[in-house]
């Protein structure tokens, strides 16, 4: 199959979704004339014109709220927040407005808004340009949240997000923008709430979020050399979370590791881990292990940042640790 | 004998009068229900400010969208909301506008372009910009009006929304109802300006100031700005100087007197409903009986609406998760 | 001992902390002349004057950020956010600024800021005035977060927060404002990160957050009548979390229930539950049970709200369920 | 022969010149290091805007606090930061201003009143208000200056901070460095005003506009506003029209030409450093050699500082959790 980079797959999802539905518009800082700071929006202006691709002032609360209002009036705005870290200047419009309007207004209003943003560390972008805050959004009733881990999934999840009648957030991983992978040419949607079993295995289930899925796959390959058979699950979306796929796997493997880039404490891994021990308690041969970042901001220094971000080595160590564990 | 006041014909005057009376009575009764301990939650009454909502709304069509605030009943009533479903919502009933899920601060009715009250100061302002964007996008000539208070003009969302509307040249009218207070803080302690209207210049947007106790003046000025927006001439800001008669929340002033009785009395002397009734009577545009009929009809409607609300069923706890998502 | 209401205890903490340290100032909407919408700040203006008690315009991002700047320059501002729900209009100043400055600036700056706010449901305040969002804040390295469950704790945790050199958040529970309880007259601090065992028991540990501690105590009394001996722990602060007290207890009782007002999914209960199963796995006779709100905004209707908020009945049912559970 | 230009004495002129040269060379070398692939992360160069930071900073004392932006190197250098620790931070070294934890966007030095660059547009503006509050609270006569761009004037935090400072009558100078662009969006597409200064009126605050390529003009105007603030006369806004020579981030313009070469050349013809050198030379206030010496000394300082930075140790991963909390 044809290969595309992650960012090009994102771009193609917009190109095709805009062709499919003329109510789709793109709103954000430098998304039109410049094509986005990551060039994720390249060519949209040329293809769809200034009417549908809108550069905004630096006014995230304003233009996210504008997206909410436009969505309530029948458009399907894709609003871009340049870095996930900036969510704090506009969060009200996401959780108090977009996510609540339908419920709070008695059901008459739908808000088919998609917020796109770029999260994750690894580029020495420092403490205010590297965060992974998906746990916040997963805690908000009314929102849906995806973290694609491959070019294929970026496109499919973006299309699903745009077609969804609920407010959705798609968090790109900055470090994967140039990563290549097979991407079908036609438009397709990957349903929210369907995890993917990326690798089958019998000894332990590693549940990955976003880019960490790829680290888990690397770890699995390494562990296979020692005869350890790892199943890797990509949650794809953290809200809704496909608990069934996770639980079915853990009930078979009896061991689970959850891995994400965000700090471990109160990260989405806590939710996943809790659900596993609640629903598969009697199947567990060892506690569910969480792997995430230590409890600090993301450091700028490459040396520190490398030590900070979870990677395949930490997953390998974690899995080995779990398997060696002696119960009481 | 003429059949208008200024340029405003008698039919419009009657319409303005009726809108104001409906708001006044809706709110007075809501206040009594609350004082009687019969309404849950908060209540921010619009009494005193009737001329603003009524004057502006009379210049709008059903497909023109408004966004409102915590003090949103008046806007909903003036836009033509059904009083039954409004009261039902205040009672938290399943038949309410929000199916009992939202309450006083979230009444909305998209069918008449009422995109909802909002509990977050400034929360609804960007929605109006978005509604205007959607209208322009679809090539419709409808406009959007965002109501907000003097206090709300200090929040970032106002600034960003105004600038966005200006830059994108959208058909939005920002209506600031300046009642002189943000909760219990008088305007002179929350901004140095006397006129919120002066803020429009920061966005390259025209503005107007109007006496918010004069419904005819509000109507005329709103008409001008709405027509301007409808004609594609961009956004504007309308400041209406007005006053709320009751407390920020609830009815009676709480134990801290942040306003003087003199101040309240002075504004009440200029009551917008009394004023229009006097002007209509003086100009022989309405007899006392005709005006009284409006009050009586509205009272009857309200009695019926409250009965409807009271007799309506509570939501079913089994439906807790209804409307969280569109499925 | 003398009894005070929860809100009066809060008020006294400020009165005394301001007497103790002249660098303490109070900043917020209507906190000065009006004394706060919940009268939590009554009398401060009279006692300390306009210099130290400052009414602000409706500009949460601005005045929270002003507090951050003032804290960086040696003051100890107490900044009030009227409702916890409003955090979305100013969150940037909390997690990207207050919480990160020290780390990000290489250690030279401290931000001894206290953010006070009122959270929780139960007053028919509707979806935008009733939320419990402590899980968001607990996920932020650099912040400390308390949820006092009694007048005694309000005062002690507030004093500790104000004296702390780190940014702290103290979340009052609106429904408890009028609740009375014993409060020492002198100034005292309850250290952050020290849970309190409110009731000792042997059969099951119920870990409560904020007001839910009191529901747990009621449930424990009811369960005692059936001979079930419940230990109740008040976490007091969710960041830092006193894991040791929790783990010690669960290792004894072998069963745990976590209860909070926030929606269960990705709530702080997930973190607590995960830690218990990680660290006390071999001691657990049953999965850790989480009790929280269902996944929806807080409804306005009293009937719905009553069904929505966790209470002693749900805790009683949960505990019974745990004890009756048959392992595989 | 005079010993001043206008009212600005020779010692100050020399000082202004040196500050600008130090910024220019610091940034040029940083740019080269980045192009050479030797610096991690982002780099927002201040080249072109030197007169603004230098002119303002020369009117400040060490106890006057500034807050800065993503484009903060110039402010730090002008405020008197140590170039060694600055470069060390760009390299992410333990000896850097942020101990390698922050990077280019977070350089700060409280000992000289530099309260930090900030990666969030508008993030630092309220901090300046807070610093001014603290100074006033303690009865000190120091002031606070917040630097921000034309683009940042559209964000809510600016609006709220300006209004707060005005209402609380705090000694803050809001310095808008209008370089005509917010990233790649020209000013005329992000606001309708020509002058950001016009926004000050929305807060009841005076404002001034100054040629940001004329360091003497910036100095004189800043002096006036700083003295005003120091005297307790409240906040003000200073807009400096300026230009950045390099790309928004990094050195070379990327493949999308959002500015014309003509435009860039026109501004460079008005280069602030060249201009002051010509004026000083013409007025016989400095010989070419004397000026050259400043460049040479700075170059030497920079070579040494970069060497220091390169030779400094990386942070120790064992210290990952250092400074997250004050313990
Ligand atoms: C972001 C936010 N901050 C604070 C509040 C609390 N609050 C509700 S109404 C209000 C005052 C609003 O004043 P104004 O805008 O003048 O409207 P008015 O009440 O006078 O109609 C405040 C502070 C809120 N709801 N949202
Ligand atoms: C809240 C926020 N939104 C967006 C950005 C991304 N961003 C960084 S700099 C910048 C442009 C700033 O323009 P201006 O204020 O004019 O400063 P300049 O870069 O021209 O110096 C943008 C959009 C950010 N850092 N923070
Ligand atoms: Mg008001
Ligand atoms: Mg700029």
CSV table of C-alpha atoms in Angstrom, one decimal, chain A residues 144-276:
chain,number,residue,atom,x,y,z
A,144,UNK,CA,-14.4,12.1,22.8
A,145,UNK,CA,-10.7,11.9,22.6
A,146,UNK,CA,-8.3,10.1,20.2
A,147,UNK,CA,-4.6,9.7,20.1
A,148,UNK,CA,-3.6,8.2,16.8
A,149,UNK,CA,-0.4,6.1,16.9
A,150,UNK,CA,0.2,5.7,13.1
A,151,UNK,CA,-0.5,7.5,9.8
A,152,UNK,CA,-3.2,5.0,9.1
A,153,UNK,CA,-5.0,5.8,12.3
A,154,UNK,CA,-4.6,9.5,12.1
A,155,UNK,CA,-6.5,9.6,8.9
A,156,UNK,CA,-9.2,7.1,10.0
A,157,UNK,CA,-9.7,8.7,13.4
A,158,UNK,CA,-9.8,12.2,12.0
A,159,UNK,CA,-12.5,11.2,9.5
A,160,UNK,CA,-14.5,9.6,12.3
A,161,UNK,CA,-14.0,12.7,14.4
A,162,UNK,CA,-15.2,15.0,11.8
A,163,UNK,CA,-18.2,12.9,11.0
A,164,UNK,CA,-19.1,12.5,14.6
A,165,UNK,CA,-22.0,14.6,15.9
A,166,UNK,CA,-20.2,15.0,19.3
A,167,UNK,CA,-17.3,17.3,20.1
A,168,UNK,CA,-14.1,15.3,19.5
A,169,UNK,CA,-10.4,16.0,20.2
A,170,UNK,CA,-7.7,14.4,18.1
A,171,UNK,CA,-4.2,14.7,19.6
A,172,UNK,CA,-1.4,14.3,17.1
A,173,UNK,CA,2.0,13.3,18.4
A,174,UNK,CA,4.6,15.9,17.4
A,175,UNK,CA,7.4,13.4,17.3
A,176,UNK,CA,5.6,11.2,14.8
A,177,UNK,CA,4.8,13.8,12.3
A,178,UNK,CA,7.4,12.5,9.9
A,179,UNK,CA,6.8,8.8,10.6
A,180,UNK,CA,5.7,6.9,7.5
A,181,UNK,CA,3.2,4.1,7.1
A,182,UNK,CA,0.6,2.6,4.8
A,183,UNK,CA,-2.5,4.7,4.3
A,184,UNK,CA,-5.4,3.8,2.1
A,185,UNK,CA,-6.1,6.3,-0.6
A,186,UNK,CA,-9.9,6.4,-0.2
A,187,UNK,CA,-11.6,8.1,2.7
A,188,UNK,CA,-12.3,5.8,5.7
A,189,UNK,CA,-13.2,6.1,9.3
A,190,UNK,CA,-11.9,4.3,12.3
A,191,UNK,CA,-14.7,4.2,14.9
A,192,UNK,CA,-14.0,5.8,18.2
A,193,UNK,CA,-14.0,3.3,21.1
A,194,UNK,CA,-12.5,0.4,19.1
A,195,UNK,CA,-9.0,-0.5,20.3
A,196,UNK,CA,-6.7,-2.4,18.0
A,197,UNK,CA,-4.7,-5.4,18.9
A,198,UNK,CA,-1.5,-4.5,17.2
A,199,UNK,CA,0.3,-7.7,18.1
A,200,UNK,CA,-1.1,-10.9,19.5
A,201,UNK,CA,0.5,-12.7,22.4
A,202,UNK,CA,-0.2,-14.8,25.4
A,203,UNK,CA,2.1,-13.9,28.2
A,204,UNK,CA,1.3,-10.3,29.0
A,205,UNK,CA,-0.9,-7.5,27.6
A,206,UNK,CA,0.7,-4.2,27.0
A,207,UNK,CA,-1.8,-1.4,26.5
A,208,UNK,CA,-0.4,1.6,24.8
A,209,UNK,CA,-1.7,5.2,24.4
A,210,UNK,CA,-0.6,7.2,21.3
A,211,UNK,CA,3.0,7.0,20.3
A,212,UNK,CA,3.8,4.6,23.2
A,213,UNK,CA,2.1,1.9,21.2
A,214,UNK,CA,5.1,1.9,18.9
A,215,UNK,CA,7.5,1.7,21.8
A,216,UNK,CA,5.4,-1.3,23.0
A,217,UNK,CA,5.8,-3.0,19.7
A,218,UNK,CA,9.6,-2.5,19.8
A,219,UNK,CA,9.6,-3.9,23.3
A,220,UNK,CA,7.5,-6.8,22.3
A,221,UNK,CA,9.9,-7.7,19.5
A,222,UNK,CA,12.8,-7.6,22.0
A,223,UNK,CA,11.0,-9.7,24.5
A,224,UNK,CA,10.1,-12.2,21.9
A,225,UNK,CA,13.8,-13.0,21.6
A,226,UNK,CA,13.6,-14.1,25.2
A,227,UNK,CA,10.6,-16.2,24.5
A,228,UNK,CA,8.2,-13.7,26.1
A,229,UNK,CA,5.0,-13.4,24.0
A,230,UNK,CA,3.5,-9.9,24.3
A,231,UNK,CA,0.1,-8.8,23.2
A,232,UNK,CA,0.0,-5.1,22.3
A,233,UNK,CA,-3.2,-3.2,22.3
A,234,UNK,CA,-3.6,0.3,20.9
A,235,UNK,CA,-6.4,2.0,22.8
A,236,UNK,CA,-6.7,4.5,19.9
A,237,UNK,CA,-9.3,6.5,21.9
A,238,UNK,CA,-9.2,7.2,25.6
A,239,UNK,CA,-12.8,8.5,25.5
A,240,UNK,CA,-14.7,6.2,24.9
A,241,UNK,CA,-12.3,3.6,26.0
A,242,UNK,CA,-12.7,0.1,24.6
A,243,UNK,CA,-12.6,-1.8,27.8
A,244,UNK,CA,-13.8,-5.0,26.3
A,245,UNK,CA,-10.8,-5.5,24.1
A,246,UNK,CA,-8.5,-4.8,26.9
A,247,UNK,CA,-10.3,-7.1,29.4
A,248,UNK,CA,-10.6,-9.9,26.9
A,249,UNK,CA,-6.9,-9.8,26.4
A,250,UNK,CA,-5.9,-9.6,30.1
A,251,UNK,CA,-8.3,-12.4,31.0
A,252,UNK,CA,-6.2,-14.5,28.6
A,253,UNK,CA,-2.7,-13.2,29.4
A,254,UNK,CA,-3.3,-12.6,33.1
A,255,UNK,CA,-0.8,-9.7,33.2
A,256,UNK,CA,-1.1,-6.2,32.0
A,257,UNK,CA,1.1,-3.1,31.5
A,258,UNK,CA,-0.3,0.3,30.6
A,259,UNK,CA,2.0,2.8,29.0
A,260,UNK,CA,1.6,6.4,28.1
A,261,UNK,CA,3.7,9.6,27.8
A,262,UNK,CA,1.8,11.6,30.4
A,263,UNK,CA,2.9,11.7,34.0
A,264,UNK,CA,1.8,8.5,35.7
A,265,UNK,CA,0.0,10.1,38.6
A,266,UNK,CA,-3.7,10.5,37.7
A,267,UNK,CA,-2.9,9.8,34.1
A,268,UNK,CA,-5.2,7.8,31.9
A,269,UNK,CA,-3.3,4.7,32.8
A,270,UNK,CA,-4.8,4.9,36.3
A,271,UNK,CA,-8.3,4.5,34.7
A,272,UNK,CA,-7.2,1.6,32.6
A,273,UNK,CA,-5.4,-0.1,35.4
A,274,UNK,CA,-8.4,0.4,37.7
A,275,UNK,CA,-10.8,-1.0,35.2
A,276,UNK,CA,-8.6,-4.1,34.7
